[in-house]
Tab-separated table of C-alpha atoms in Angstrom:
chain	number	residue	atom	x	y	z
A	1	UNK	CA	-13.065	121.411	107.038
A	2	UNK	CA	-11.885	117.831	106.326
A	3	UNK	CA	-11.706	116.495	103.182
A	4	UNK	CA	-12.203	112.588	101.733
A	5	UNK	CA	-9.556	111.101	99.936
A	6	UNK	CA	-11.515	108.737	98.609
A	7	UNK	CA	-11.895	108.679	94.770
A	8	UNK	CA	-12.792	106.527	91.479
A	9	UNK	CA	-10.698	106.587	88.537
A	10	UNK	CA	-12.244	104.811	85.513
A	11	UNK	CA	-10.023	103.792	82.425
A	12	UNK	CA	-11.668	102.598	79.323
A	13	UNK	CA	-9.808	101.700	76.077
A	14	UNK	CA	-12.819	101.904	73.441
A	15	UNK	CA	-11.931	100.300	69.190
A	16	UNK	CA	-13.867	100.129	66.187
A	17	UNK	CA	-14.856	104.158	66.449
A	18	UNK	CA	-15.422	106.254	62.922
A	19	UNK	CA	-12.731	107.845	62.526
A	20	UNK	CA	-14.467	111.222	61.922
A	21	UNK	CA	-15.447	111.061	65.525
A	22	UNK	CA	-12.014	110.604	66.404
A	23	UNK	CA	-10.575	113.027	64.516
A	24	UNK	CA	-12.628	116.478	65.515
A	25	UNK	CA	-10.899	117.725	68.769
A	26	UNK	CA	-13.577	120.702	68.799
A	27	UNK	CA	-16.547	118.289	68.387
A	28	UNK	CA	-14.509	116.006	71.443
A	29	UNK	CA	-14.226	118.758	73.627
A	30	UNK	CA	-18.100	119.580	73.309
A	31	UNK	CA	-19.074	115.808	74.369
A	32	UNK	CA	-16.182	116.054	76.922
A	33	UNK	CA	-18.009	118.663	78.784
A	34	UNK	CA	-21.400	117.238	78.242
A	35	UNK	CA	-20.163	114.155	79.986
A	36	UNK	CA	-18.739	116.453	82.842
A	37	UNK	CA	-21.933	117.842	83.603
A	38	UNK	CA	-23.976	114.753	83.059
A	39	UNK	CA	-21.388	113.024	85.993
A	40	UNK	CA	-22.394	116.570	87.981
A	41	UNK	CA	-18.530	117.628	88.227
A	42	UNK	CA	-17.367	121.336	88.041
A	43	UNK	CA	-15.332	121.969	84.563
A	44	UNK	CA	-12.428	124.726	85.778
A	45	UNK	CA	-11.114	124.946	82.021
A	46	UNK	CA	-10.717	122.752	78.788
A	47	UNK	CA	-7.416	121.979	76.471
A	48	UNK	CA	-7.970	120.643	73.181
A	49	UNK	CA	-5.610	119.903	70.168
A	50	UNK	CA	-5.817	118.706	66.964
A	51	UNK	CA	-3.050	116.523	65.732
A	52	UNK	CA	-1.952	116.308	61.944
A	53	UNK	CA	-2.251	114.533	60.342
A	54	UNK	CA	-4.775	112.704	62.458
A	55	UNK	CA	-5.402	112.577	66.127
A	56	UNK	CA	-6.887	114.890	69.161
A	57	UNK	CA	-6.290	114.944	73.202
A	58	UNK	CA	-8.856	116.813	75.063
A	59	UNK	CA	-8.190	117.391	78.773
A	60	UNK	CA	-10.539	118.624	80.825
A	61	UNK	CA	-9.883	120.037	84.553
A	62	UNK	CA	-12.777	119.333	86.774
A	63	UNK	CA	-12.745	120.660	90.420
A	64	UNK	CA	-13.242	116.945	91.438
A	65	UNK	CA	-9.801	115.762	89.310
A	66	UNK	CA	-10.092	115.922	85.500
A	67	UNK	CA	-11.766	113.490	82.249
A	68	UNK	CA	-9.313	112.775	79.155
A	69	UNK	CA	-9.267	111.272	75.804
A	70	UNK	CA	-6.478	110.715	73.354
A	71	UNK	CA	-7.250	109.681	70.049
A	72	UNK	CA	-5.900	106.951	67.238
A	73	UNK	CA	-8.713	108.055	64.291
A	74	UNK	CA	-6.270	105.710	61.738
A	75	UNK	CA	-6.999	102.495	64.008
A	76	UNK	CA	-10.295	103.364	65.221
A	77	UNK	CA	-8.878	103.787	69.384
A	78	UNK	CA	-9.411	105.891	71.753
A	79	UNK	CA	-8.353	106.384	75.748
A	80	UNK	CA	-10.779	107.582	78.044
A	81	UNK	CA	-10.254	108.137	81.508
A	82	UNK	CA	-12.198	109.867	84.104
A	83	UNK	CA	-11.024	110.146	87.827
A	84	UNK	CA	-12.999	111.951	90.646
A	85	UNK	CA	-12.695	112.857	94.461
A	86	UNK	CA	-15.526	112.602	96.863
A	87	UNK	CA	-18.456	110.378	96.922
A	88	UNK	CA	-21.002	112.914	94.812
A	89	UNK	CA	-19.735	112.841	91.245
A	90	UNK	CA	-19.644	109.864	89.735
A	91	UNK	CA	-16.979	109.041	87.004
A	92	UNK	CA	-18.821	106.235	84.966
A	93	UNK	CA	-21.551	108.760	84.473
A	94	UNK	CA	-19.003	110.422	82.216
A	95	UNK	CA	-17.698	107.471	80.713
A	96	UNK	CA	-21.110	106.045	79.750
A	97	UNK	CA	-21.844	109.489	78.221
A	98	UNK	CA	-19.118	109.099	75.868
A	99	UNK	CA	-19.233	105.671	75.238
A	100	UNK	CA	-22.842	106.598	74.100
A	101	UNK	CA	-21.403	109.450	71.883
A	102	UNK	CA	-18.316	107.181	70.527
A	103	UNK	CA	-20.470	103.916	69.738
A	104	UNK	CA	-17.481	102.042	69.821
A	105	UNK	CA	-17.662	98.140	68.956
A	106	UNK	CA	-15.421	97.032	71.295
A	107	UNK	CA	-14.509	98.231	75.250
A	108	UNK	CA	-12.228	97.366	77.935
A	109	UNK	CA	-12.273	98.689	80.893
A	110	UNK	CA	-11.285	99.092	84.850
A	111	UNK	CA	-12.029	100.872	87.736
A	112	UNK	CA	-9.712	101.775	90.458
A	113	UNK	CA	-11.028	102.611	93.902
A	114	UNK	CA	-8.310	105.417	95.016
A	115	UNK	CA	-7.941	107.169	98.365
A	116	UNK	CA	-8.798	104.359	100.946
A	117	UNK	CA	-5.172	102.771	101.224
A	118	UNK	CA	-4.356	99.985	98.639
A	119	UNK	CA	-5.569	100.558	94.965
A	120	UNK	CA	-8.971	98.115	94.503
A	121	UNK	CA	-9.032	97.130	90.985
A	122	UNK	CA	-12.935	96.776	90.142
A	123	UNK	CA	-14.338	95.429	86.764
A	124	UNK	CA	-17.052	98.118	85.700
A	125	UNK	CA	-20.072	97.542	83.822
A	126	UNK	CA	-20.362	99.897	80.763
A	127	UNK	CA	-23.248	100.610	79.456
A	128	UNK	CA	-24.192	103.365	77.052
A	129	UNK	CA	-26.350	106.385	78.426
A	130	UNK	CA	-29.788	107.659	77.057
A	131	UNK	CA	-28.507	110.529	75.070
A	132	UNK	CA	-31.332	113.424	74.369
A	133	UNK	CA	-30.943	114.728	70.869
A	134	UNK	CA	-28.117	112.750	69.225
């Protein structure tokens, strides 16, 4: 079987998050994998940890590529990124998921198109998801 190379990799710099959201690498992880599923990707495993005295990175492997976020809880910043293979799982599903989650005031974002020869650089539209029981 032949695989596509194709691929989206959405990076998102989100400011003006509560810190408290920031700074819980076990509540993080928990939205992280939310957002996995809601983009339909395959988690393999999870790595979380807490920084002191402030700060988390959650990484999580996806069979499709992986979805990360580092954390700044002192100036309100995190980095999000999501990349996927294929054409089925969508990474701005994820993103939206924790944009919802994060409520940040401000985003900026991009959206490379990977796999297809030269990087396209796409502006996406973020827009926060319909979360059920948040």
């Amino acid at each position: 079987m032949e695989y596509s190379t194709f691929g989206r990799h959405v990076a998102v710099d989100t400011w003006g998050v509560q810190f408290d959201l920031l700074n819980d690498a076990e509540f993080l992880k928990k939205e992280m994998i939310e957002a996995a599923e809601a983009c339909g990707a395959t988690v393999l495993s999870v790595q979380a940890k807490q920084f002191s005295p402030q700060g988390a990175t959650v990484l999580v492997l996806l069979s499709e590529s992986h979805l990360s976020i580092h954390t700044y809880p002192e100036r309100g910043f995190a980095a999000l990124d999501c990349y996927t293979c294929g054409e089925t799982v969508d990474p701005q599903v994820a993103i939206d998921y924790l944009v919802s989650v994060l409520k940040p005031e401000k985003t900026y974002a991009k959206k490379l198109v990977r796999g297809t020869g030269e990087l396209q650089v796409v502006e996406p539209e973020i827009k926060a998801a319909q979360l059920v029981n948040k």
